[in-house]
Structure formats: structure tokens, C-alpha cells
mmCIF file of C-alpha atoms in Angstrom:
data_model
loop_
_atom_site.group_PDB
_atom_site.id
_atom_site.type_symbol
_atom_site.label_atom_id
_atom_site.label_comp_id
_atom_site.label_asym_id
_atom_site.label_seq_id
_atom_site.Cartn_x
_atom_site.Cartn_y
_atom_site.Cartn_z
ATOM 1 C CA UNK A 1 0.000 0.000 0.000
ATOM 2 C CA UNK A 2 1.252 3.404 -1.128
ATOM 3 C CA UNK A 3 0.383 6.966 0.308
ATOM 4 C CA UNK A 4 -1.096 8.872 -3.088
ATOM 5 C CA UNK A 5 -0.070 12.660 -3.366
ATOM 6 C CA UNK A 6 -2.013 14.390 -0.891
ATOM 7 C CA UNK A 7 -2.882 16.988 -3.576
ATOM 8 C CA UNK A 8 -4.185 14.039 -5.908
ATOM 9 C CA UNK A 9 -4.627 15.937 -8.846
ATOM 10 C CA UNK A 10 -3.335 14.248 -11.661
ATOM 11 C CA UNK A 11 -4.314 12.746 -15.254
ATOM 12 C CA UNK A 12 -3.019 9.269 -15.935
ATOM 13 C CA UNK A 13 -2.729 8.197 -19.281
ATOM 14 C CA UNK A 14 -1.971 5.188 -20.971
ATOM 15 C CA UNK A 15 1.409 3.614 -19.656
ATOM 16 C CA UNK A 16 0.886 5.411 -16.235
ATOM 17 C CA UNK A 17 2.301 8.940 -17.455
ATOM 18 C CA UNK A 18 1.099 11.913 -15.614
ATOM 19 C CA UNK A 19 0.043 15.072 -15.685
ATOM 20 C CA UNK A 20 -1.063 17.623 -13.934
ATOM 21 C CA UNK A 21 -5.191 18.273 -14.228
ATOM 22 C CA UNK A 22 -6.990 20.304 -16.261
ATOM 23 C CA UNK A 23 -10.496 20.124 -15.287
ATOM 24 C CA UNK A 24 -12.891 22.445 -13.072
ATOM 25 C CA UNK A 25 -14.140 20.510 -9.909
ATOM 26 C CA UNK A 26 -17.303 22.398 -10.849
ATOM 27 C CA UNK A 27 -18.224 19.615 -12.972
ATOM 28 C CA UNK A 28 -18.386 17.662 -9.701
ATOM 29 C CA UNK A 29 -16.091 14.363 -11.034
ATOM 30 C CA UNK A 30 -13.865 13.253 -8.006
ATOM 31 C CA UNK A 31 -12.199 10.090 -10.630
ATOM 32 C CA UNK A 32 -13.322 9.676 -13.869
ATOM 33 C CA UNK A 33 -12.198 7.166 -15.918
ATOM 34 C CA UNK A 34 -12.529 6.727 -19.431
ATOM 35 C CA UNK A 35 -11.846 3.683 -22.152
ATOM 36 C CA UNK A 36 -9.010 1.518 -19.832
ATOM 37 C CA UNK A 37 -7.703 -1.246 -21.598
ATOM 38 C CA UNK A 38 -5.583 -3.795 -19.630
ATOM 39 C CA UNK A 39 -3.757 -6.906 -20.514
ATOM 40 C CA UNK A 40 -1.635 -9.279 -18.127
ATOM 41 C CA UNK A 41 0.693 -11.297 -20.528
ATOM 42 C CA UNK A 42 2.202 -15.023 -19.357
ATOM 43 C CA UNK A 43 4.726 -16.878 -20.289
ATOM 44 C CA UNK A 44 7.697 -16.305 -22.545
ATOM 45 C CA UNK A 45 8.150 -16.864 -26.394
ATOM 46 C CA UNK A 46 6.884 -19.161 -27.985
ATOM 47 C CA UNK A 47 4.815 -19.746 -25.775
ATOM 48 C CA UNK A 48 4.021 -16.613 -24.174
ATOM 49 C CA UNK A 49 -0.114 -15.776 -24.127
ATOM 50 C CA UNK A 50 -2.461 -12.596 -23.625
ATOM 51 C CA UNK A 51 -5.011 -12.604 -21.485
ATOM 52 C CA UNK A 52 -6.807 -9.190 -22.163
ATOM 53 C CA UNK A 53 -8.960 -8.349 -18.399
ATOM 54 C CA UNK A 54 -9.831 -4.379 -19.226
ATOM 55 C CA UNK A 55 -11.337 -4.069 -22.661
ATOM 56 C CA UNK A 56 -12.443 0.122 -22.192
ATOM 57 C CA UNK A 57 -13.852 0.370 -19.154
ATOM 58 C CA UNK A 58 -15.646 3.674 -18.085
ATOM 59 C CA UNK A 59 -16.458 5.181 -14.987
ATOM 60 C CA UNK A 60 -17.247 8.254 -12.855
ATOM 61 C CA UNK A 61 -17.348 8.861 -9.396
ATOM 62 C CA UNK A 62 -19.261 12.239 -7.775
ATOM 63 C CA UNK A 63 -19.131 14.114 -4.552
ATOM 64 C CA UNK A 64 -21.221 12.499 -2.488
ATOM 65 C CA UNK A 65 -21.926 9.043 -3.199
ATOM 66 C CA UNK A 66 -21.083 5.168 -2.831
ATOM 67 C CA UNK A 67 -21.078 3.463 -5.996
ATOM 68 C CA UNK A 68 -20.323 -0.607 -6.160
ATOM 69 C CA UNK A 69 -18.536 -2.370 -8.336
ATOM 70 C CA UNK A 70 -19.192 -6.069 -8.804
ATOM 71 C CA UNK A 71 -18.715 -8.864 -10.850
ATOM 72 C CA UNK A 72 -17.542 -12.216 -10.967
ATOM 73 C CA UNK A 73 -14.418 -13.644 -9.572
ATOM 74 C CA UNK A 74 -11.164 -13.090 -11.706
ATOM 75 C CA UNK A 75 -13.512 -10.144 -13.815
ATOM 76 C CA UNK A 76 -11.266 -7.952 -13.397
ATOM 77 C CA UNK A 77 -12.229 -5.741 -10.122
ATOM 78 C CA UNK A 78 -9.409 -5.333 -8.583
ATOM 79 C CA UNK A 79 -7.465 -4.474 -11.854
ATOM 80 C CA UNK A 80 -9.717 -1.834 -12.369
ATOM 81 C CA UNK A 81 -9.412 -0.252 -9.248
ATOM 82 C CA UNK A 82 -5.750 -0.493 -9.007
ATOM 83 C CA UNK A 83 -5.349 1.065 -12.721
ATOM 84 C CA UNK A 84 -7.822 4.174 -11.292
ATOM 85 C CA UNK A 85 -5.462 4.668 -8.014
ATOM 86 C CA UNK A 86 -2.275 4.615 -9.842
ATOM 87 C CA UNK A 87 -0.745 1.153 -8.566
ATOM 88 C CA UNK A 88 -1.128 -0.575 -11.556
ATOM 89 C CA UNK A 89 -0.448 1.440 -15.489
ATOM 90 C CA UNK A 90 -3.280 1.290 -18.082
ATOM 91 C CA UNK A 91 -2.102 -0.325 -21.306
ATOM 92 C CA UNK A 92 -4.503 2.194 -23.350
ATOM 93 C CA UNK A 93 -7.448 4.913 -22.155
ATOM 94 C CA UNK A 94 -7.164 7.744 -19.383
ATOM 95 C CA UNK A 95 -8.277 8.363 -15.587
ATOM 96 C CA UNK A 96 -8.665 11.153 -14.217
ATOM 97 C CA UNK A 97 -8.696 12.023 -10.423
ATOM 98 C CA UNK A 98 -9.220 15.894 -8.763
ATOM 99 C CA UNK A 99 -8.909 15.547 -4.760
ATOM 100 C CA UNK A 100 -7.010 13.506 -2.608
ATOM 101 C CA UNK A 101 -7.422 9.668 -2.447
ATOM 102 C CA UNK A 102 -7.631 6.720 -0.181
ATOM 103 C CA UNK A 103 -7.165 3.490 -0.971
ATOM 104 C CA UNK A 104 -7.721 0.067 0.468
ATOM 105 C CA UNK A 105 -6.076 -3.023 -1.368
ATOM 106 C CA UNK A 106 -8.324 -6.638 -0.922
ATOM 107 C CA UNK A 107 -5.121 -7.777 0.270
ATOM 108 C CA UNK A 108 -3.963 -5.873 3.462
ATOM 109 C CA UNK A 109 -0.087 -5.036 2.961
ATOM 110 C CA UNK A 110 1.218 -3.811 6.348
ATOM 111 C CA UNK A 111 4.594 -4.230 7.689
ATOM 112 C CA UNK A 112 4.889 -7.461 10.065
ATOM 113 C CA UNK A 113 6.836 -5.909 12.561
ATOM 114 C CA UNK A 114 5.519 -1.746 12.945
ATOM 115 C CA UNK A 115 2.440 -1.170 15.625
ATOM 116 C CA UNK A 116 -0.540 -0.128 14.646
ATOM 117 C CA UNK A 117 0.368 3.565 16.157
ATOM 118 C CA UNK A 118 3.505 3.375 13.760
ATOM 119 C CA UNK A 119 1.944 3.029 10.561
ATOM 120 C CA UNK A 120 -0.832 5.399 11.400
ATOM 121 C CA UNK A 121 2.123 7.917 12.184
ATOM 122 C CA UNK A 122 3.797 6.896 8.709
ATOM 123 C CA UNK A 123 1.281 7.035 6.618
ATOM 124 C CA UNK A 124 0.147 10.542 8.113
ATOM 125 C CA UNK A 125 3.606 11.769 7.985
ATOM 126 C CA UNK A 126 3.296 10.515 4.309
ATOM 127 C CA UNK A 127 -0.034 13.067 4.011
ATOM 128 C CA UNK A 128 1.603 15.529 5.592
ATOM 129 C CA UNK A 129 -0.589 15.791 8.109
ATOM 130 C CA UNK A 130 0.548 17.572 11.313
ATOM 131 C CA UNK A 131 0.572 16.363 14.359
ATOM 132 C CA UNK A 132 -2.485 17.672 16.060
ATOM 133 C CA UNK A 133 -4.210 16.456 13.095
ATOM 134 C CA UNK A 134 -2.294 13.086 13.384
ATOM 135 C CA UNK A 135 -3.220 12.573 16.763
ATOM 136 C CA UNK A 136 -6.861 13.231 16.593
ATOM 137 C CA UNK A 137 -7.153 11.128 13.566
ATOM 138 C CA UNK A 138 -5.864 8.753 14.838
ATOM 139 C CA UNK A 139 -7.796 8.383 18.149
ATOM 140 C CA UNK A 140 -11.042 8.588 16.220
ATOM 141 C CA UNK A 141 -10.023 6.011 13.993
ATOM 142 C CA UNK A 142 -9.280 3.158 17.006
ATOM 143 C CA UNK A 143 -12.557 4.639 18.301
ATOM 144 C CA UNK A 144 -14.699 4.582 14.972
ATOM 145 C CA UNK A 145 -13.254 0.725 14.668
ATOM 146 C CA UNK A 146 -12.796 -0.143 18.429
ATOM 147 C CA UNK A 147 -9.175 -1.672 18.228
ATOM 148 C CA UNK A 148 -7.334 1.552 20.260
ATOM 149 C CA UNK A 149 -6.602 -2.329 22.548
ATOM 150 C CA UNK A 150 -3.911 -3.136 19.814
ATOM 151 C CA UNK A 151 -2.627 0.345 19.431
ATOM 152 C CA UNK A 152 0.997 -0.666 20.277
ATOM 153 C CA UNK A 153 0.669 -4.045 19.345
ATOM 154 C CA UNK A 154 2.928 -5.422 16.233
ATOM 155 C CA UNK A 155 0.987 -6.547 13.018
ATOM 156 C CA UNK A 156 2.569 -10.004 13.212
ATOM 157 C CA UNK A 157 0.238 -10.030 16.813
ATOM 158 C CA UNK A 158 -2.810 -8.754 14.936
ATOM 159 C CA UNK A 159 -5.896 -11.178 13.824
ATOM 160 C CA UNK A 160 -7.035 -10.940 10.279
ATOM 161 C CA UNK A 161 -10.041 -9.037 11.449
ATOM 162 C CA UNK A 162 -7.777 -6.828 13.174
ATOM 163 C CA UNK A 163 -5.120 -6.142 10.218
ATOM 164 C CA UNK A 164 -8.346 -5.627 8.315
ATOM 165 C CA UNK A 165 -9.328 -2.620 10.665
ATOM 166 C CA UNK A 166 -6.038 -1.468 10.225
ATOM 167 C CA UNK A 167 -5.626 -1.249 6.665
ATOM 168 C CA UNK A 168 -8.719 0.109 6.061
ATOM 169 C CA UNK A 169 -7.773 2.969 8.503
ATOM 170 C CA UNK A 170 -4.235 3.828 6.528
ATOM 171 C CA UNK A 171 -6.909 4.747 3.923
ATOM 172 C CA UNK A 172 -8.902 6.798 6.027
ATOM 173 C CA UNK A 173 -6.084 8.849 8.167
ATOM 174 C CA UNK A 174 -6.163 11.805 6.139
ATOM 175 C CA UNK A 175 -9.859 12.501 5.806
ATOM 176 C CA UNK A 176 -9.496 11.814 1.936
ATOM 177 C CA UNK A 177 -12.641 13.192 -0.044
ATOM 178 C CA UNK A 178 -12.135 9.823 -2.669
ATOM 179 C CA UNK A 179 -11.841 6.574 -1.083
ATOM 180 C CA UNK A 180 -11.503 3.236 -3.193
ATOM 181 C CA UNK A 181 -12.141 0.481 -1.481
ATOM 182 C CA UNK A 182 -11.354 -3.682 -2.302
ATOM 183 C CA UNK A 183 -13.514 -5.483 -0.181
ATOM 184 C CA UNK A 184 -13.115 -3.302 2.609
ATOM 185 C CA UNK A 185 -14.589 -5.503 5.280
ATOM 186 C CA UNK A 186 -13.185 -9.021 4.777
ATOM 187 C CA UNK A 187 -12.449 -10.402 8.191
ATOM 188 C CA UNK A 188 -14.548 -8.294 10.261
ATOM 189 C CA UNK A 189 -17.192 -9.429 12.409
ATOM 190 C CA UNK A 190 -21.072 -8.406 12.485
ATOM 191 C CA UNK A 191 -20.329 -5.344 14.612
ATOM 192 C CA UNK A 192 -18.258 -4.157 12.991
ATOM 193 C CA UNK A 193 -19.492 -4.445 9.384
ATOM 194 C CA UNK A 194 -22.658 -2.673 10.171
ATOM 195 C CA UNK A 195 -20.337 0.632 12.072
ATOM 196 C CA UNK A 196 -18.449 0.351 8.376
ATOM 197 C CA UNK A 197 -21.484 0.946 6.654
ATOM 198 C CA UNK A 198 -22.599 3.161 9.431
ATOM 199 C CA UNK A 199 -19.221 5.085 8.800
ATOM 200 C CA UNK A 200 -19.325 4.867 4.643
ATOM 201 C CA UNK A 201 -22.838 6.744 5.107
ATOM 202 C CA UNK A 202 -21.999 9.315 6.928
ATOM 203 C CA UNK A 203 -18.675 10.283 4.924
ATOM 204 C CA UNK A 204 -21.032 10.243 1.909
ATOM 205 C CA UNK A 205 -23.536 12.646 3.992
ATOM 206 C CA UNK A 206 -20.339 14.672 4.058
ATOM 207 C CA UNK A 207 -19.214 14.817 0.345
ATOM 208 C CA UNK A 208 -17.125 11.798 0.025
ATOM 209 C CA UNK A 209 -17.128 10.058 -2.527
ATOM 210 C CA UNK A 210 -16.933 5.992 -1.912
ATOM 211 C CA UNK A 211 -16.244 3.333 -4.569
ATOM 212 C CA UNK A 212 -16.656 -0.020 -3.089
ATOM 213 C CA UNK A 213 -15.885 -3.512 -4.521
ATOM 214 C CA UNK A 214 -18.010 -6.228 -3.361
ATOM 215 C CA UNK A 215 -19.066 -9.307 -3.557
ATOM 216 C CA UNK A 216 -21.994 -9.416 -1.296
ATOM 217 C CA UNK A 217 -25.667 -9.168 -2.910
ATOM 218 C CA UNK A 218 -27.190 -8.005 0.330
ATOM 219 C CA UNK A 219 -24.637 -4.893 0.145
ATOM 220 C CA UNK A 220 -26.123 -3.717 -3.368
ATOM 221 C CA UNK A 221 -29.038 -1.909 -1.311
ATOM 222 C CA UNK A 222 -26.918 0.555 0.060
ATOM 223 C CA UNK A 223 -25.023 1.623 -2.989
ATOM 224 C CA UNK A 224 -26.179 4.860 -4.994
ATOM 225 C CA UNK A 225 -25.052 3.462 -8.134
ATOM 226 C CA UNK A 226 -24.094 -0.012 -8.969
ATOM 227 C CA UNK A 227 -20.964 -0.447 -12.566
ATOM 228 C CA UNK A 228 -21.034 -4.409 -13.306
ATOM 229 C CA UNK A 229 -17.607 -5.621 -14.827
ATOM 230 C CA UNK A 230 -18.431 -7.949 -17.725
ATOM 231 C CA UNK A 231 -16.044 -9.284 -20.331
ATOM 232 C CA UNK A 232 -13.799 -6.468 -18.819
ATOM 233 C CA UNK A 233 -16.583 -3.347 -19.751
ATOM 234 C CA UNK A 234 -18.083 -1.389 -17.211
ATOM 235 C CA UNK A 235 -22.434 -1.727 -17.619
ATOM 236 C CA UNK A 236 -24.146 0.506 -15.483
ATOM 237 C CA UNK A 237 -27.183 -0.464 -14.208
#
């Protein structure tokens, strides 16, 4: 997991160039994405294959909503999302971000031996946030996700639930107005999966901006707006 530019304002093109951003946030588009193309190729020569996953996906993401994105296993979710937060380079199209991002991998990647008040203070140092900001951030974030108990605890001590709580509060840290989220809530219990929900809403209520991959049919309910991946196309519904 990597700390975006706090500024976040950046065009990515094909090949993972950037640029600075042109557009007006009067038009309202937090990330905008716009005919991605992606291919993961195997092998080597002559033997070497293609297997195409992106095949122009769109998609836009305004102030103050949670949109889903679903699909079937190995359709190419996580792809996607990694191509729109910079960790992975399109092989053709654009995306377009204007505000500060969070973002959550479906894999937690957390360093075995830091506490859980240690990477908080990294990745806010990362933000630049200072540290009165650091500090109170941080105490609502054990409070908003009741592990403050493991504060100085070392990830290799942590539960899965647990290094789930923390990696979705790296994201979180510095109050980004964009968050993309990979299955956010794998590991956690009951509790806890309804206060994430609880929590999504609100930071919507605010002007936030949530994209959400899931798997979970019961979750479609609370999205706004709901992109299916299929045959590596975004189809709204």
C-alpha cells in the first residue's frame, strides 16, 4: 500500500504517465475514468499468451456518493481499481482524479513488525498531516473501529479481522474526499461491518465520494449506483 499525493490531482494516461489536471471541480467528477484497456501477458516466447482483463472500461465517481462495483471472480475488479489509483499502469485509455485519495487493497499489505500507532504515524507523515491532526485522527479512527486495545501491538500479533481494521484505517487517516475500497470488510465481524457501513454513510452525507468492490448481494441496497464488470466493460445499471 502506497500513500497517493495528498494533492491528488493528476491525469493518468496510458502507460501510467502523468500530468497535472486540467479540469474544473465544478463539474463535480472526483475520478473519472474513461476507455481503460488492460492486458496481463504469461509466459515467454513461444509460448508466451495474452489474457486481455480491461477491454475500455468507463467510470465516474461524484461528490457524495457510494457506488459498487461487482462482478464475478477473476472479472477484473481489482485491476480496475488499481489502474484508477495509480498502482497498476493502463495499457490504453485515461483516468482522471481531482482531490485527494484513499485506498484500500483486498489484500492488506502492512509491515509485520511496525504497531498499529507506527503506521498510522507513517502514513500521516506521508499526508503531511501535522501532528495535532495526526493525533486526533488517529484516536477517532481506534474509536470509529474499536481496536485503540492493539494500538501498540505489532501486526505479526494482529488477527485478520484486526489487520483488516487497520488497513482500512491507513486509507482513512487523512480525511481523503475519494476513497476506493477492495472489499473493505473481509475479516470483520457483524459489529463491525454494520459501524463500516454506518461510517461509509456518513462520509457520503459529508461529500465523500466511496467506490466499493463487493461481492456481497445483500450490500447492493446501500449503494447509490451499482458499474457491473463484464467481459472487462463497465455496464451501469
Amino acid at each position: 500500500m502506497t500513500p497517493s499525493d495528498p494533492k491528488g490531482n493528476s491525469v493518468l494516461a496510458a502507460g501510467g504517465s502523468e500530468r497535472r489536471s486540467t479540469r474544473s471541480e465544478d463539474d463535480g467528477a472526483l475520478l473519472s475514468a474513461s476507455g481503460v484497456w488492460k492486458a496481463y501477458r504469461r509466459g515467454w516466447w513461444p509460448r508466451r499468451r495474452t489474457l486481455q482483463v480491461l477491454k475500455g472500461a468507463n467510470l465516474e465517481l461524484r461528490p457524495g456518493e457510494i457506488v459498487g462495483l461487482v462482478g464475478e471472480n477473476g472479472s477484473g475488479k481489482s485491476t480496475l481499481m488499481k489502474v484508477l489509483v495509480g498502482d497498476l499502469s493502463a495499457d490504453a485509455g485515461q483516468v482522471e482524479r481531482t482531490h485527494s485519495f484513499g485506498y484500500c487493497p483486498q489484500v492488506p499489505v502492512l509491515y509485520e513488525r511496525l504497531t498499529c500507532d507506527e503506521h498510522l504515524d507513517l502514513f500521516g507523515a506521508a499526508y503531511g498531516l501535522g501532528q495535532g491532526d495526526l493525533v486526533r485522527s488517529r484516536a477517532s479512527l481506534y474509536e470509529e473501529f474499536d481496536f485503540a486495545w492493539f494500538a501498540e501491538s505489532r501486526v505479526e500479533e494482529l488477527s485478520g479481522g484486526t489487520r483488516s481494521k487497520l488497513n482500512l484505517a491507513l486509507a482513512l487517516v487523512h480525511d481523503p474526499a475519494l476513497l476506493c475500497l477492495d472489499e473493505p470488510y473481509a475479516g470483520f465481524d457483524w459489529d463491525t461491518y454494520q459501524r463500516f457501513w454506518e461510517l461509509s454513510s456518513q462520509r457520503r452525507d459529508e461529500g465523500a465520494s466511496l467506490l466499493i468492490i463487493s461481492h456481497f448481494i445483500a450490500d447492493e441496497e446501500r449503494f447509490d449506483r451499482i458499474y457491473d464488470l463484464v467481459e472487462g466493460q463497465t455496464v451501469l445499471r
